[in-house]
Amino acid sequence: MIGIVDYGSGNIYAIATIFKNLNIPHKIISKPDELEEASKLILPGVGAFDETMQQLINSGLQEKLNYLVLEKKIPVFGICVGMQILGNGSDEGELKGLGWIPGNVKKFDEKTIPNKPHLPHMGWNTIKNNNNHPIFNNIDEDFGFYFVHSYYFECENEEHILSKCNYGIEFASSIYSNHIFGMQFHPEKSHGNGVQLLKNFAELEYA
């Protein structure tokens, strides 16, 4: 069962609708004891880094999430700011992130962006799959995904970059470390590619 974590940030119902249409068992989870029911987790995210982290802290879910993801190795999929909080911290705020993937969130330098308005990076963009990971099976990279963000995740280790995108600079459009995934774009706004990506995550098998 896919657990969509509701800590007050993200398009949870849009994600739930996709899984419903795919006939994939899922549940919106807002209490720590409910997390045990999930075999995989989605961390949605819309908004600012500190606000999102504070909402997660206030929800009482963080300690249980750390245990399930780091100790029990439950697969997790962070979206937009839900991806950014996987890192150590952000230029956007002062709170610490979850620290599950080494890296920090940086703001785009507007001087490198040729088109106006410079920020946010909003709309459709292509991606480049770095290593043919099966989570991108049957994805049209040229069609791409829908982005809305002014900050990007800078990985400490290149090996954690799953795919790249270009917006003035080349940046990580998705990241991963074993069973932990983060997508800077919004699958729930990305039509067929987004549906396929969430389906792929649901079907990934781990020993």
Tab-separated table of N, CA and C in Angstrom, residues 9-145:
chain	number	residue	atom	x	y	z
A	9	SER	N	1.337	19.879	3.474
A	9	SER	CA	2.026	20.458	2.325
A	9	SER	C	1.902	19.539	1.125
A	10	GLY	N	1.348	20.061	0.018
A	10	GLY	CA	1.361	19.277	-1.208
A	10	GLY	C	-0.004	18.937	-1.752
A	11	ASN	N	0.011	18.495	-2.998
A	11	ASN	CA	-1.228	18.161	-3.712
A	11	ASN	C	-1.618	16.711	-3.429
A	12	ILE	N	-1.975	16.423	-2.188
A	12	ILE	CA	-2.195	15.032	-1.789
A	12	ILE	C	-3.366	14.394	-2.525
A	13	TYR	N	-4.421	15.149	-2.759
A	13	TYR	CA	-5.605	14.552	-3.380
A	13	TYR	C	-5.390	14.301	-4.870
A	14	ALA	N	-4.592	15.144	-5.514
A	14	ALA	CA	-4.252	14.898	-6.924
A	14	ALA	C	-3.432	13.620	-7.054
A	15	ILE	N	-2.519	13.404	-6.116
A	15	ILE	CA	-1.708	12.179	-6.129
A	15	ILE	C	-2.584	10.968	-5.838
A	16	ALA	N	-3.473	11.099	-4.855
A	16	ALA	CA	-4.371	10.002	-4.505
A	16	ALA	C	-5.262	9.623	-5.689
A	17	THR	N	-5.712	10.621	-6.452
A	17	THR	CA	-6.567	10.359	-7.609
A	17	THR	C	-5.836	9.541	-8.662
A	18	ILE	N	-4.545	9.836	-8.860
A	18	ILE	CA	-3.758	9.063	-9.830
A	18	ILE	C	-3.685	7.605	-9.411
A	19	PHE	N	-3.383	7.344	-8.146
A	19	PHE	CA	-3.299	5.959	-7.681
A	19	PHE	C	-4.661	5.270	-7.745
A	20	LYS	N	-5.719	6.029	-7.461
A	20	LYS	CA	-7.072	5.468	-7.553
A	20	LYS	C	-7.369	5.030	-8.986
A	21	ASN	N	-7.030	5.886	-9.947
A	21	ASN	CA	-7.280	5.566	-11.356
A	21	ASN	C	-6.431	4.394	-11.839
A	22	LEU	N	-5.278	4.199	-11.200
A	22	LEU	CA	-4.402	3.081	-11.549
A	22	LEU	C	-4.763	1.800	-10.791
A	23	ASN	N	-5.769	1.896	-9.920
A	23	ASN	CA	-6.161	0.756	-9.075
A	23	ASN	C	-5.006	0.268	-8.199
A	24	ILE	N	-4.217	1.223	-7.707
A	24	ILE	CA	-3.107	0.906	-6.808
A	24	ILE	C	-3.531	1.250	-5.382
A	25	PRO	N	-3.480	0.307	-4.459
A	25	PRO	CA	-3.874	0.578	-3.078
A	25	PRO	C	-3.071	1.733	-2.474
A	26	HIS	N	-3.770	2.644	-1.829
A	26	HIS	CA	-3.116	3.818	-1.274
A	26	HIS	C	-3.941	4.345	-0.113
A	27	LYS	N	-3.313	5.201	0.694
A	27	LYS	CA	-4.000	5.811	1.823
A	27	LYS	C	-3.328	7.130	2.162
A	28	ILE	N	-4.136	8.145	2.459
A	28	ILE	CA	-3.595	9.412	2.950
A	28	ILE	C	-3.344	9.253	4.445
A	29	ILE	N	-2.112	9.496	4.860
A	29	ILE	CA	-1.679	9.222	6.235
A	29	ILE	C	-1.326	10.526	6.950
A	30	SER	N	-1.886	10.730	8.128
A	30	SER	CA	-1.594	11.937	8.895
A	30	SER	C	-1.181	11.641	10.334
A	31	LYS	N	-1.159	10.351	10.720
A	31	LYS	CA	-0.796	9.975	12.089
A	31	LYS	C	0.374	8.998	12.065
A	32	PRO	N	1.312	9.139	13.022
A	32	PRO	CA	2.499	8.278	13.018
A	32	PRO	C	2.189	6.789	12.999
A	33	ASP	N	1.184	6.334	13.756
A	33	ASP	CA	0.915	4.896	13.811
A	33	ASP	C	0.372	4.350	12.499
A	34	GLU	N	-0.175	5.223	11.640
A	34	GLU	CA	-0.676	4.784	10.342
A	34	GLU	C	0.456	4.484	9.356
A	35	LEU	N	1.637	5.057	9.605
A	35	LEU	CA	2.754	4.881	8.681
A	35	LEU	C	3.165	3.417	8.544
A	36	GLU	N	2.976	2.635	9.606
A	36	GLU	CA	3.349	1.222	9.594
A	36	GLU	C	2.560	0.428	8.561
A	37	GLU	N	1.400	0.955	8.152
A	37	GLU	CA	0.559	0.236	7.187
A	37	GLU	C	1.125	0.303	5.767
A	38	ALA	N	2.001	1.258	5.518
A	38	ALA	CA	2.469	1.521	4.154
A	38	ALA	C	3.710	0.705	3.804
A	39	SER	N	3.752	0.218	2.569
A	39	SER	CA	4.942	-0.453	2.060
A	39	SER	C	5.849	0.518	1.315
A	40	LYS	N	5.276	1.653	0.883
A	40	LYS	CA	6.019	2.740	0.241
A	40	LYS	C	5.370	4.051	0.635
A	41	LEU	N	6.140	5.141	0.572
A	41	LEU	CA	5.663	6.433	1.048
A	41	LEU	C	5.888	7.531	0.011
A	42	ILE	N	4.942	8.463	-0.039
A	42	ILE	CA	5.064	9.673	-0.862
A	42	ILE	C	5.127	10.872	0.073
A	43	LEU	N	6.128	11.742	-0.121
A	43	LEU	CA	6.225	12.998	0.618
A	43	LEU	C	5.912	14.148	-0.342
A	44	PRO	N	4.675	14.644	-0.364
A	44	PRO	CA	4.351	15.773	-1.239
A	44	PRO	C	5.011	17.053	-0.713
A	45	GLY	N	4.950	18.104	-1.520
A	45	GLY	CA	5.495	19.369	-1.053
A	45	GLY	C	5.159	20.527	-1.958
A	46	VAL	N	4.604	21.574	-1.367
A	46	VAL	CA	4.362	22.837	-2.069
A	46	VAL	C	4.662	23.945	-1.077
A	47	GLY	N	5.520	24.912	-1.471
A	47	GLY	CA	5.794	26.030	-0.582
A	47	GLY	C	7.256	26.163	-0.233
A	48	ALA	N	7.532	26.833	0.883
A	48	ALA	CA	8.889	27.156	1.301
A	48	ALA	C	9.493	26.040	2.156
A	49	PHE	N	10.804	25.968	2.171
A	49	PHE	CA	11.531	24.906	2.867
A	49	PHE	C	11.222	24.895	4.363
A	50	ASP	N	11.445	26.027	5.049
A	50	ASP	CA	11.250	26.063	6.504
A	50	ASP	C	9.802	25.780	6.884
A	51	GLU	N	8.879	26.336	6.128
A	51	GLU	CA	7.463	26.109	6.410
A	51	GLU	C	7.131	24.627	6.292
A	52	THR	N	7.671	23.986	5.252
A	52	THR	CA	7.416	22.569	5.039
A	52	THR	C	8.028	21.728	6.152
A	53	MET	N	9.274	22.019	6.527
A	53	MET	CA	9.918	21.276	7.608
A	53	MET	C	9.179	21.480	8.922
A	54	GLN	N	8.746	22.702	9.186
A	54	GLN	CA	8.034	22.979	10.442
A	54	GLN	C	6.714	22.220	10.488
A	55	GLN	N	6.037	22.159	9.349
A	55	GLN	CA	4.789	21.398	9.288
A	55	GLN	C	5.045	19.922	9.561
A	56	LEU	N	6.140	19.405	9.041
A	56	LEU	CA	6.481	18.003	9.268
A	56	LEU	C	6.808	17.766	10.742
A	57	ILE	N	7.573	18.674	11.329
A	57	ILE	CA	7.906	18.567	12.751
A	57	ILE	C	6.638	18.620	13.606
A	58	ASN	N	5.775	19.582	13.309
A	58	ASN	CA	4.543	19.754	14.086
A	58	ASN	C	3.592	18.568	13.952
A	59	SER	N	3.681	17.866	12.833
A	59	SER	CA	2.778	16.740	12.591
A	59	SER	C	3.069	15.549	13.488
A	60	GLY	N	4.274	15.507	14.046
A	60	GLY	CA	4.677	14.367	14.861
A	60	GLY	C	5.111	13.152	14.058
A	61	LEU	N	5.249	13.317	12.746
A	61	LEU	CA	5.556	12.195	11.867
A	61	LEU	C	7.053	11.980	11.646
A	62	GLN	N	7.879	12.978	11.943
A	62	GLN	CA	9.284	12.933	11.528
A	62	GLN	C	10.050	11.760	12.139
A	63	GLU	N	9.894	11.538	13.429
A	63	GLU	CA	10.650	10.470	14.093
A	63	GLU	C	10.311	9.102	13.502
A	64	LYS	N	9.031	8.869	13.278
A	64	LYS	CA	8.597	7.599	12.709
A	64	LYS	C	9.084	7.446	11.269
A	65	LEU	N	9.047	8.540	10.514
A	65	LEU	CA	9.546	8.498	9.140
A	65	LEU	C	11.032	8.154	9.111
A	66	ASN	N	11.800	8.771	9.997
A	66	ASN	CA	13.232	8.469	10.063
A	66	ASN	C	13.460	6.981	10.323
A	67	TYR	N	12.699	6.413	11.241
A	67	TYR	CA	12.848	4.996	11.569
A	67	TYR	C	12.489	4.114	10.376
A	68	LEU	N	11.355	4.387	9.754
A	68	LEU	CA	10.896	3.541	8.652
A	68	LEU	C	11.820	3.631	7.441
A	69	VAL	N	12.257	4.842	7.115
A	69	VAL	CA	13.082	5.033	5.914
A	69	VAL	C	14.529	4.610	6.149
A	70	LEU	N	15.098	4.987	7.285
A	70	LEU	CA	16.519	4.728	7.523
A	70	LEU	C	16.789	3.351	8.113
A	71	GLU	N	15.888	2.859	8.942
A	71	GLU	CA	16.106	1.570	9.592
A	71	GLU	C	15.412	0.424	8.834
A	72	LYS	N	14.149	0.601	8.492
A	72	LYS	CA	13.397	-0.466	7.824
A	72	LYS	C	13.493	-0.390	6.301
A	73	LYS	N	14.123	0.665	5.799
A	73	LYS	CA	14.368	0.825	4.362
A	73	LYS	C	13.085	0.852	3.535
A	74	ILE	N	12.048	1.494	4.065
A	74	ILE	CA	10.811	1.664	3.312
A	74	ILE	C	11.064	2.658	2.167
A	75	PRO	N	10.752	2.316	0.921
A	75	PRO	CA	10.953	3.249	-0.189
A	75	PRO	C	10.117	4.515	-0.023
A	76	VAL	N	10.710	5.643	-0.378
A	76	VAL	CA	10.043	6.935	-0.220
A	76	VAL	C	10.297	7.786	-1.456
A	77	PHE	N	9.319	8.644	-1.775
A	77	PHE	CA	9.333	9.436	-3.006
A	77	PHE	C	8.938	10.863	-2.637
A	78	GLY	N	9.908	11.788	-2.633
A	78	GLY	CA	9.637	13.188	-2.299
A	78	GLY	C	9.376	14.009	-3.543
A	79	ILE	N	8.388	14.912	-3.468
A	79	ILE	CA	7.984	15.738	-4.614
A	79	ILE	C	8.221	17.212	-4.316
A	80	CYS	N	8.932	17.906	-5.211
A	80	CYS	CA	9.203	19.345	-5.132
A	80	CYS	C	9.867	19.693	-3.787
A	81	VAL	N	9.202	20.455	-2.926
A	81	VAL	CA	9.814	20.747	-1.625
A	81	VAL	C	9.953	19.465	-0.809
A	82	GLY	N	9.088	18.489	-1.087
A	82	GLY	CA	9.235	17.179	-0.461
A	82	GLY	C	10.528	16.496	-0.865
A	83	MET	N	11.082	16.858	-2.004
A	83	MET	CA	12.423	16.415	-2.401
A	83	MET	C	13.479	17.242	-1.693
A	84	GLN	N	13.292	18.550	-1.636
A	84	GLN	CA	14.317	19.424	-1.071
A	84	GLN	C	14.586	19.141	0.399
A	85	ILE	N	13.549	18.751	1.152
A	85	ILE	CA	13.749	18.478	2.585
A	85	ILE	C	14.483	17.157	2.809
A	86	LEU	N	14.735	16.386	1.746
A	86	LEU	CA	15.542	15.180	1.892
A	86	LEU	C	16.992	15.517	2.204
A	87	GLY	N	17.413	16.753	1.910
A	87	GLY	CA	18.797	17.165	2.103
A	87	GLY	C	19.088	17.700	3.492
A	88	ASN	N	20.259	18.333	3.604
A	88	ASN	CA	20.726	18.828	4.904
A	88	ASN	C	20.114	20.169	5.280
A	89	GLY	N	19.843	21.012	4.296
A	89	GLY	CA	19.309	22.341	4.570
A	89	GLY	C	19.127	23.113	3.279
A	90	SER	N	18.701	24.375	3.412
A	90	SER	CA	18.393	25.174	2.233
A	90	SER	C	18.781	26.629	2.441
A	91	ASP	N	19.204	27.266	1.350
A	91	ASP	CA	19.436	28.714	1.363
A	91	ASP	C	18.150	29.480	1.646
A	92	GLU	N	17.010	28.811	1.451
A	92	GLU	CA	15.716	29.458	1.620
A	92	GLU	C	15.323	29.610	3.087
A	93	GLY	N	15.959	28.853	3.964
A	93	GLY	CA	15.552	28.880	5.362
A	93	GLY	C	16.690	28.550	6.309
A	94	GLU	N	16.339	28.320	7.560
A	94	GLU	CA	17.331	28.065	8.601
A	94	GLU	C	17.207	26.681	9.230
A	95	LEU	N	16.068	26.032	9.056
A	95	LEU	CA	15.869	24.727	9.669
A	95	LEU	C	16.683	23.646	8.959
A	96	LYS	N	17.015	22.605	9.699
A	96	LYS	CA	17.706	21.466	9.114
A	96	LYS	C	16.709	20.595	8.355
A	97	GLY	N	17.180	19.995	7.262
A	97	GLY	CA	16.369	19.041	6.536
A	97	GLY	C	16.465	17.662	7.160
A	98	LEU	N	15.888	16.690	6.501
A	98	LEU	CA	15.900	15.326	7.017
A	98	LEU	C	17.285	14.686	6.955
A	99	GLY	N	18.113	15.134	6.010
A	99	GLY	CA	19.467	14.616	5.902
A	99	GLY	C	19.556	13.203	5.361
A	100	TRP	N	18.563	12.775	4.593
A	100	TRP	CA	18.571	11.415	4.052
A	100	TRP	C	19.476	11.290	2.832
A	101	ILE	N	19.641	12.373	2.076
A	101	ILE	CA	20.563	12.397	0.931
A	101	ILE	C	21.471	13.608	1.106
A	102	PRO	N	22.782	13.412	1.136
A	102	PRO	CA	23.695	14.533	1.383
A	102	PRO	C	23.600	15.597	0.294
A	103	GLY	N	23.368	16.843	0.711
A	103	GLY	CA	23.267	17.943	-0.230
A	103	GLY	C	22.543	19.116	0.380
A	104	ASN	N	22.594	20.235	-0.305
A	104	ASN	CA	21.928	21.446	0.154
A	104	ASN	C	21.156	22.089	-0.990
A	105	VAL	N	20.125	22.814	-0.632
A	105	VAL	CA	19.255	23.444	-1.617
A	105	VAL	C	19.733	24.875	-1.869
A	106	LYS	N	19.934	25.206	-3.143
A	106	LYS	CA	20.483	26.504	-3.539
A	106	LYS	C	19.464	27.270	-4.387
A	107	LYS	N	19.556	28.588	-4.362
A	107	LYS	CA	18.696	29.397	-5.215
A	107	LYS	C	19.353	29.591	-6.576
A	108	PHE	N	18.568	29.529	-7.635
A	108	PHE	CA	19.089	29.824	-8.968
A	108	PHE	C	19.661	31.232	-9.006
A	109	ASP	N	20.781	31.388	-9.684
A	109	ASP	CA	21.356	32.701	-9.943
A	109	ASP	C	20.660	33.287	-11.167
A	110	GLU	N	19.890	34.355	-10.970
A	110	GLU	CA	19.104	34.926	-12.065
A	110	GLU	C	19.979	35.398	-13.223
A	111	LYS	N	21.257	35.664	-12.961
A	111	LYS	CA	22.160	36.124	-14.007
A	111	LYS	C	22.405	35.043	-15.057
A	112	THR	N	22.187	33.788	-14.685
A	112	THR	CA	22.437	32.690	-15.629
A	112	THR	C	21.209	32.362	-16.469
A	113	ILE	N	20.063	33.007	-16.179
A	113	ILE	CA	18.800	32.658	-16.831
A	113	ILE	C	18.480	33.689	-17.908
A	114	PRO	N	18.435	33.279	-19.175
A	114	PRO	CA	18.278	34.238	-20.270
A	114	PRO	C	16.872	34.809	-20.425
A	115	ASN	N	15.864	34.066	-20.029
A	115	ASN	CA	14.483	34.483	-20.295
A	115	ASN	C	13.818	35.109	-19.079
A	116	LYS	N	12.913	36.043	-19.329
A	116	LYS	CA	12.151	36.657	-18.251
A	116	LYS	C	10.710	36.161	-18.303
A	117	PRO	N	10.026	36.053	-17.140
A	117	PRO	CA	10.596	36.273	-15.806
A	117	PRO	C	11.592	35.177	-15.456
A	118	HIS	N	12.629	35.555	-14.732
A	118	HIS	CA	13.695	34.603	-14.440
A	118	HIS	C	13.238	33.503	-13.479
A	119	LEU	N	12.552	33.908	-12.423
A	119	LEU	CA	12.125	32.960	-11.403
A	119	LEU	C	10.669	33.204	-11.041
A	120	PRO	N	9.936	32.178	-10.703
A	120	PRO	CA	10.399	30.790	-10.605
A	120	PRO	C	10.574	30.124	-11.964
A	121	HIS	N	11.296	29.021	-11.964
A	121	HIS	CA	11.319	28.139	-13.123
A	121	HIS	C	9.953	27.465	-13.150
A	122	MET	N	9.117	27.854	-14.089
A	122	MET	CA	7.736	27.375	-14.093
A	122	MET	C	7.334	26.930	-15.483
A	123	GLY	N	6.788	25.737	-15.568
A	123	GLY	CA	6.330	25.203	-16.835
A	123	GLY	C	7.010	23.884	-17.165
A	124	TRP	N	6.858	23.475	-18.413
A	124	TRP	CA	7.368	22.176	-18.861
A	124	TRP	C	8.839	22.261	-19.235
A	125	ASN	N	9.569	21.210	-18.895
A	125	ASN	CA	10.965	21.127	-19.295
A	125	ASN	C	11.343	19.663	-19.492
A	126	THR	N	12.254	19.445	-20.427
A	126	THR	CA	12.753	18.099	-20.671
A	126	THR	C	13.695	17.680	-19.543
A	127	ILE	N	13.932	16.389	-19.448
A	127	ILE	CA	14.910	15.887	-18.483
A	127	ILE	C	15.880	14.962	-19.205
A	128	LYS	N	17.005	14.705	-18.542
A	128	LYS	CA	17.990	13.767	-19.056
A	128	LYS	C	18.235	12.714	-17.979
A	129	ASN	N	17.821	11.485	-18.279
A	129	ASN	CA	17.982	10.364	-17.350
A	129	ASN	C	19.458	9.984	-17.295
A	130	ASN	N	20.050	10.062	-16.112
A	130	ASN	CA	21.488	9.848	-15.986
A	130	ASN	C	21.919	8.394	-16.089
A	131	ASN	N	21.098	7.482	-15.589
A	131	ASN	CA	21.600	6.107	-15.480
A	131	ASN	C	20.578	5.028	-15.820
A	132	ASN	N	19.543	5.384	-16.565
A	132	ASN	CA	18.550	4.400	-17.006
A	132	ASN	C	17.915	3.629	-15.851
A	133	HIS	N	17.655	4.318	-14.760
A	133	HIS	CA	16.999	3.685	-13.625
A	133	HIS	C	15.581	3.263	-14.031
A	134	PRO	N	15.114	2.100	-13.565
A	134	PRO	CA	13.782	1.619	-13.974
A	134	PRO	C	12.629	2.518	-13.552
A	135	ILE	N	12.847	3.436	-12.629
A	135	ILE	CA	11.759	4.351	-12.260
A	135	ILE	C	11.376	5.236	-13.448
A	136	PHE	N	12.272	5.355	-14.441
A	136	PHE	CA	11.981	6.139	-15.636
A	136	PHE	C	11.591	5.270	-16.838
A	137	ASN	N	11.253	4.027	-16.599
A	137	ASN	CA	10.784	3.179	-17.696
A	137	ASN	C	9.544	3.781	-18.365
A	138	ASN	N	9.543	3.785	-19.685
A	138	ASN	CA	8.405	4.260	-20.490
A	138	ASN	C	8.092	5.750	-20.277
A	139	ILE	N	9.092	6.497	-19.888
A	139	ILE	CA	8.952	7.956	-19.738
A	139	ILE	C	9.476	8.637	-20.998
A	140	ASP	N	8.729	9.606	-21.517
A	140	ASP	CA	9.154	10.405	-22.659
A	140	ASP	C	9.960	11.600	-22.130
A	141	GLU	N	11.286	11.478	-22.181
A	141	GLU	CA	12.151	12.517	-21.619
A	141	GLU	C	12.014	13.839	-22.369
A	142	ASP	N	11.732	13.783	-23.664
A	142	ASP	CA	11.595	15.008	-24.448
A	142	ASP	C	10.295	15.741	-24.129
A	143	PHE	N	9.258	15.010	-23.765
A	143	PHE	CA	8.011	15.636	-23.322
A	143	PHE	C	8.217	16.282	-21.958
A	144	GLY	N	8.940	15.587	-21.081
A	144	GLY	CA	9.363	16.159	-19.816
A	144	GLY	C	8.299	16.192	-18.735
A	145	PHE	N	8.509	17.127	-17.804
A	145	PHE	CA	7.661	17.249	-16.622
A	145	PHE	C	7.395	18.717	-16.307
